[in-house]
Amino acid sequence: LNEDSYAKYKEMCEPYGVSIDTYYKAYTFRNDTNNDEGLTSEQKKRKIRDYIYQMDIPTDHKRKLIACWFK
Protein backbone atom coordinates (compact mmCIF):
# COMPACT_ATOMS: atom_id res chain seq x y z
CA LEU A 1 0.00 0.00 0.00
CA ASN A 2 1.15 3.49 -0.65
CA GLU A 3 0.58 6.33 1.80
CA ASP A 4 -2.53 7.68 0.05
CA SER A 5 -4.27 4.31 -0.14
CA TYR A 6 -3.46 3.60 3.51
CA ALA A 7 -4.90 6.98 4.50
CA LYS A 8 -8.03 6.15 2.51
CA TYR A 9 -8.30 2.83 4.33
CA LYS A 10 -7.92 4.54 7.73
CA GLU A 11 -10.60 7.09 6.85
CA MET A 12 -13.16 5.07 4.90
CA CYS A 13 -12.84 1.42 5.93
CA GLU A 14 -11.17 0.87 9.28
CA PRO A 15 -13.82 2.77 11.30
CA TYR A 16 -16.44 0.37 9.89
CA GLY A 17 -14.59 -2.82 10.78
CA VAL A 18 -13.01 -3.65 7.41
CA SER A 19 -9.70 -5.40 8.11
CA ILE A 20 -6.47 -4.22 6.53
CA ASP A 21 -6.06 -7.72 5.03
CA THR A 22 -9.43 -7.50 3.29
CA TYR A 23 -8.66 -3.99 2.07
CA TYR A 24 -5.27 -5.10 0.78
CA LYS A 25 -6.74 -8.04 -1.16
CA ALA A 26 -9.26 -5.75 -2.87
CA TYR A 27 -6.62 -3.05 -3.40
CA THR A 28 -4.21 -5.51 -5.05
CA PHE A 29 -6.94 -6.93 -7.28
CA ARG A 30 -8.02 -3.41 -8.23
CA ASN A 31 -4.47 -2.41 -9.19
CA ASP A 32 -3.95 -5.57 -11.23
CA THR A 33 -7.26 -5.02 -13.02
CA ASN A 34 -6.55 -1.36 -13.70
CA ASN A 35 -3.24 -2.36 -15.31
CA ASP A 36 -5.01 -4.67 -17.79
CA GLU A 37 -4.90 -2.67 -21.01
CA GLY A 38 -7.22 -5.13 -22.73
CA LEU A 39 -10.23 -3.95 -20.71
CA THR A 40 -12.26 -0.78 -21.04
CA SER A 41 -12.74 1.38 -17.95
CA GLU A 42 -16.30 0.09 -17.61
CA GLN A 43 -15.13 -3.53 -17.81
CA LYS A 44 -12.51 -2.80 -15.13
CA LYS A 45 -15.14 -1.31 -12.80
CA ARG A 46 -17.42 -4.30 -13.29
CA LYS A 47 -14.60 -6.79 -12.72
CA ILE A 48 -13.48 -5.04 -9.50
CA ARG A 49 -17.04 -4.80 -8.17
CA ASP A 50 -17.69 -8.45 -9.01
CA TYR A 51 -14.53 -9.45 -7.17
CA ILE A 52 -15.50 -7.47 -4.07
CA TYR A 53 -19.05 -8.84 -4.10
CA GLN A 54 -17.77 -12.44 -4.18
CA MET A 55 -15.48 -11.89 -1.17
CA ASP A 56 -16.52 -13.74 1.97
CA ILE A 57 -17.09 -10.61 4.07
CA PRO A 58 -20.19 -8.82 5.40
CA THR A 59 -22.24 -6.86 2.88
CA ASP A 60 -21.60 -3.54 4.62
CA HIS A 61 -17.84 -4.15 4.28
CA LYS A 62 -18.29 -4.78 0.56
CA ARG A 63 -20.13 -1.48 0.24
CA LYS A 64 -17.36 0.36 2.08
CA LEU A 65 -14.68 -1.12 -0.16
CA ILE A 66 -16.59 -0.15 -3.28
CA ALA A 67 -17.18 3.35 -1.90
CA CYS A 68 -13.40 3.77 -1.56
CA TRP A 69 -12.94 3.66 -5.30
CA PHE A 70 -16.32 4.27 -6.91
CA LYS A 71 -18.65 7.07 -5.92
Tab-separated table of N, CA and C in Angstrom:
chain	number	residue	atom	x	y	z
A	1	LEU	N	0.843	-1.193	0.000
A	1	LEU	CA	0.000	0.000	0.000
A	1	LEU	C	0.876	1.239	0.000
A	2	ASN	N	0.449	2.227	-0.744
A	2	ASN	CA	1.150	3.493	-0.654
A	2	ASN	C	0.487	4.357	0.427
A	3	GLU	N	1.063	5.476	0.706
A	3	GLU	CA	0.584	6.329	1.797
A	3	GLU	C	-0.853	6.817	1.576
A	4	ASP	N	-1.175	7.189	0.348
A	4	ASP	CA	-2.528	7.679	0.045
A	4	ASP	C	-3.585	6.589	0.221
A	5	SER	N	-3.283	5.383	-0.263
A	5	SER	CA	-4.267	4.312	-0.136
A	5	SER	C	-4.426	3.879	1.319
A	6	TYR	N	-3.352	3.932	2.090
A	6	TYR	CA	-3.462	3.597	3.508
A	6	TYR	C	-4.295	4.644	4.241
A	7	ALA	N	-4.105	5.902	3.896
A	7	ALA	CA	-4.902	6.977	4.499
A	7	ALA	C	-6.379	6.796	4.153
A	8	LYS	N	-6.652	6.393	2.921
A	8	LYS	CA	-8.035	6.150	2.506
A	8	LYS	C	-8.634	4.999	3.308
A	9	TYR	N	-7.841	3.954	3.514
A	9	TYR	CA	-8.302	2.828	4.332
A	9	TYR	C	-8.636	3.310	5.742
A	10	LYS	N	-7.726	4.073	6.354
A	10	LYS	CA	-7.925	4.543	7.730
A	10	LYS	C	-9.178	5.408	7.850
A	11	GLU	N	-9.457	6.175	6.821
A	11	GLU	CA	-10.601	7.091	6.846
A	11	GLU	C	-11.918	6.401	6.501
A	12	MET	N	-11.906	5.572	5.451
A	12	MET	CA	-13.162	5.074	4.899
A	12	MET	C	-13.514	3.639	5.268
A	13	CYS	N	-12.558	2.845	5.695
A	13	CYS	CA	-12.843	1.421	5.934
A	13	CYS	C	-12.606	0.973	7.371
A	14	GLU	N	-11.486	1.335	7.931
A	14	GLU	CA	-11.167	0.873	9.283
A	14	GLU	C	-12.243	1.217	10.310
A	15	PRO	N	-12.796	2.451	10.292
A	15	PRO	CA	-13.822	2.766	11.296
A	15	PRO	C	-15.073	1.883	11.211
A	16	TYR	N	-15.254	1.207	10.093
A	16	TYR	CA	-16.439	0.372	9.892
A	16	TYR	C	-16.129	-1.115	10.028
A	17	GLY	N	-14.938	-1.438	10.490
A	17	GLY	CA	-14.587	-2.819	10.776
A	17	GLY	C	-13.961	-3.604	9.640
A	18	VAL	N	-13.659	-2.961	8.522
A	18	VAL	CA	-13.010	-3.654	7.410
A	18	VAL	C	-11.544	-3.873	7.785
A	19	SER	N	-11.081	-5.109	7.728
A	19	SER	CA	-9.700	-5.399	8.110
A	19	SER	C	-8.730	-4.908	7.039
A	20	ILE	N	-7.504	-4.651	7.469
A	20	ILE	CA	-6.473	-4.223	6.529
A	20	ILE	C	-6.180	-5.338	5.527
A	21	ASP	N	-6.287	-6.603	5.950
A	21	ASP	CA	-6.062	-7.724	5.029
A	21	ASP	C	-7.097	-7.741	3.909
A	22	THR	N	-8.347	-7.535	4.280
A	22	THR	CA	-9.429	-7.495	3.287
A	22	THR	C	-9.228	-6.329	2.335
A	23	TYR	N	-8.917	-5.173	2.893
A	23	TYR	CA	-8.665	-3.988	2.067
A	23	TYR	C	-7.515	-4.251	1.102
A	24	TYR	N	-6.440	-4.854	1.611
A	24	TYR	CA	-5.265	-5.101	0.784
A	24	TYR	C	-5.575	-6.066	-0.359
A	25	LYS	N	-6.362	-7.104	-0.098
A	25	LYS	CA	-6.743	-8.037	-1.163
A	25	LYS	C	-7.510	-7.310	-2.269
A	26	ALA	N	-8.472	-6.495	-1.879
A	26	ALA	CA	-9.255	-5.750	-2.868
A	26	ALA	C	-8.388	-4.716	-3.581
A	27	TYR	N	-7.522	-4.058	-2.839
A	27	TYR	CA	-6.615	-3.048	-3.397
A	27	TYR	C	-5.693	-3.678	-4.450
A	28	THR	N	-5.118	-4.822	-4.124
A	28	THR	CA	-4.213	-5.510	-5.049
A	28	THR	C	-4.956	-5.947	-6.306
A	29	PHE	N	-6.151	-6.521	-6.126
A	29	PHE	CA	-6.944	-6.932	-7.282
A	29	PHE	C	-7.291	-5.721	-8.145
A	30	ARG	N	-7.675	-4.635	-7.499
A	30	ARG	CA	-8.017	-3.408	-8.227
A	30	ARG	C	-6.835	-2.909	-9.060
A	31	ASN	N	-5.653	-2.862	-8.458
A	31	ASN	CA	-4.468	-2.408	-9.189
A	31	ASN	C	-4.146	-3.316	-10.365
A	32	ASP	N	-4.211	-4.630	-10.137
A	32	ASP	CA	-3.946	-5.573	-11.231
A	32	ASP	C	-4.946	-5.391	-12.364
A	33	THR	N	-6.213	-5.212	-12.011
A	33	THR	CA	-7.256	-5.024	-13.020
A	33	THR	C	-7.069	-3.718	-13.773
A	34	ASN	N	-6.742	-2.661	-13.055
A	34	ASN	CA	-6.551	-1.365	-13.703
A	34	ASN	C	-5.345	-1.360	-14.636
A	35	ASN	N	-4.405	-2.264	-14.435
A	35	ASN	CA	-3.237	-2.359	-15.311
A	35	ASN	C	-3.490	-3.219	-16.544
A	36	ASP	N	-4.654	-3.834	-16.642
A	36	ASP	CA	-5.011	-4.670	-17.786
A	36	ASP	C	-5.476	-3.765	-18.934
A	37	GLU	N	-4.603	-3.577	-19.900
A	37	GLU	CA	-4.902	-2.670	-21.007
A	37	GLU	C	-5.918	-3.239	-21.990
A	38	GLY	N	-6.260	-4.511	-21.836
A	38	GLY	CA	-7.223	-5.133	-22.726
A	38	GLY	C	-8.670	-4.880	-22.330
A	39	LEU	N	-8.873	-4.218	-21.192
A	39	LEU	CA	-10.232	-3.947	-20.708
A	39	LEU	C	-10.558	-2.464	-20.803
A	40	THR	N	-11.817	-2.172	-21.074
A	40	THR	CA	-12.262	-0.782	-21.041
A	40	THR	C	-12.430	-0.365	-19.583
A	41	SER	N	-12.568	0.904	-19.332
A	41	SER	CA	-12.737	1.376	-17.953
A	41	SER	C	-14.007	0.801	-17.328
A	42	GLU	N	-15.049	0.659	-18.122
A	42	GLU	CA	-16.299	0.086	-17.615
A	42	GLU	C	-16.121	-1.393	-17.275
A	43	GLN	N	-15.394	-2.118	-18.091
A	43	GLN	CA	-15.126	-3.532	-17.807
A	43	GLN	C	-14.282	-3.676	-16.537
A	44	LYS	N	-13.348	-2.772	-16.343
A	44	LYS	CA	-12.515	-2.795	-15.133
A	44	LYS	C	-13.376	-2.577	-13.896
A	45	LYS	N	-14.250	-1.584	-13.944
A	45	LYS	CA	-15.141	-1.312	-12.805
A	45	LYS	C	-15.991	-2.527	-12.479
A	46	ARG	N	-16.563	-3.131	-13.492
A	46	ARG	CA	-17.421	-4.300	-13.293
A	46	ARG	C	-16.627	-5.454	-12.687
A	47	LYS	N	-15.429	-5.699	-13.204
A	47	LYS	CA	-14.598	-6.790	-12.718
A	47	LYS	C	-14.216	-6.575	-11.244
A	48	ILE	N	-13.858	-5.356	-10.881
A	48	ILE	CA	-13.485	-5.039	-9.499
A	48	ILE	C	-14.693	-5.194	-8.579
A	49	ARG	N	-15.820	-4.658	-8.987
A	49	ARG	CA	-17.040	-4.795	-8.174
A	49	ARG	C	-17.433	-6.260	-8.011
A	50	ASP	N	-17.367	-7.022	-9.088
A	50	ASP	CA	-17.694	-8.449	-9.013
A	50	ASP	C	-16.771	-9.166	-8.037
A	51	TYR	N	-15.490	-8.835	-8.076
A	51	TYR	CA	-14.529	-9.446	-7.168
A	51	TYR	C	-14.888	-9.128	-5.717
A	52	ILE	N	-15.166	-7.875	-5.442
A	52	ILE	CA	-15.502	-7.474	-4.071
A	52	ILE	C	-16.787	-8.156	-3.621
A	53	TYR	N	-17.781	-8.213	-4.488
A	53	TYR	CA	-19.045	-8.835	-4.103
A	53	TYR	C	-18.915	-10.335	-3.840
A	54	GLN	N	-17.936	-11.007	-4.434
A	54	GLN	CA	-17.769	-12.438	-4.184
A	54	GLN	C	-16.908	-12.715	-2.956
A	55	MET	N	-16.303	-11.684	-2.368
A	55	MET	CA	-15.485	-11.885	-1.173
A	55	MET	C	-16.367	-12.363	-0.011
A	56	ASP	N	-15.799	-13.181	0.836
A	56	ASP	CA	-16.522	-13.739	1.975
A	56	ASP	C	-16.414	-12.781	3.171
A	57	ILE	N	-17.081	-11.641	3.040
A	57	ILE	CA	-17.093	-10.611	4.072
A	57	ILE	C	-18.517	-10.064	4.180
A	58	PRO	N	-18.834	-9.373	5.266
A	58	PRO	CA	-20.187	-8.817	5.402
A	58	PRO	C	-20.517	-7.820	4.285
A	59	THR	N	-21.784	-7.741	3.957
A	59	THR	CA	-22.240	-6.859	2.879
A	59	THR	C	-21.857	-5.407	3.121
A	60	ASP	N	-21.957	-4.941	4.364
A	60	ASP	CA	-21.599	-3.541	4.624
A	60	ASP	C	-20.113	-3.297	4.384
A	61	HIS	N	-19.262	-4.296	4.578
A	61	HIS	CA	-17.842	-4.149	4.280
A	61	HIS	C	-17.623	-4.068	2.767
A	62	LYS	N	-18.386	-4.839	2.025
A	62	LYS	CA	-18.295	-4.784	0.565
A	62	LYS	C	-18.652	-3.386	0.072
A	63	ARG	N	-19.698	-2.832	0.641
A	63	ARG	CA	-20.128	-1.485	0.236
A	63	ARG	C	-19.058	-0.445	0.557
A	64	LYS	N	-18.412	-0.589	1.698
A	64	LYS	CA	-17.356	0.361	2.075
A	64	LYS	C	-16.169	0.254	1.136
A	65	LEU	N	-15.794	-0.956	0.786
A	65	LEU	CA	-14.676	-1.122	-0.156
A	65	LEU	C	-15.011	-0.486	-1.504
A	66	ILE	N	-16.195	-0.726	-1.989
A	66	ILE	CA	-16.593	-0.154	-3.284
A	66	ILE	C	-16.632	1.369	-3.192
A	67	ALA	N	-17.098	1.891	-2.076
A	67	ALA	CA	-17.175	3.349	-1.895
A	67	ALA	C	-15.786	3.995	-1.890
A	68	CYS	N	-14.765	3.234	-1.541
A	68	CYS	CA	-13.400	3.774	-1.557
A	68	CYS	C	-12.977	4.189	-2.961
A	69	TRP	N	-13.438	3.434	-3.940
A	69	TRP	CA	-12.938	3.657	-5.304
A	69	TRP	C	-13.999	4.096	-6.301
A	70	PHE	N	-15.253	3.900	-5.977
A	70	PHE	CA	-16.324	4.271	-6.909
A	70	PHE	C	-17.363	5.061	-6.140
A	71	LYS	N	-17.642	6.233	-6.601
A	71	LYS	CA	-18.649	7.074	-5.924
A	71	LYS	C	-19.937	7.039	-6.687
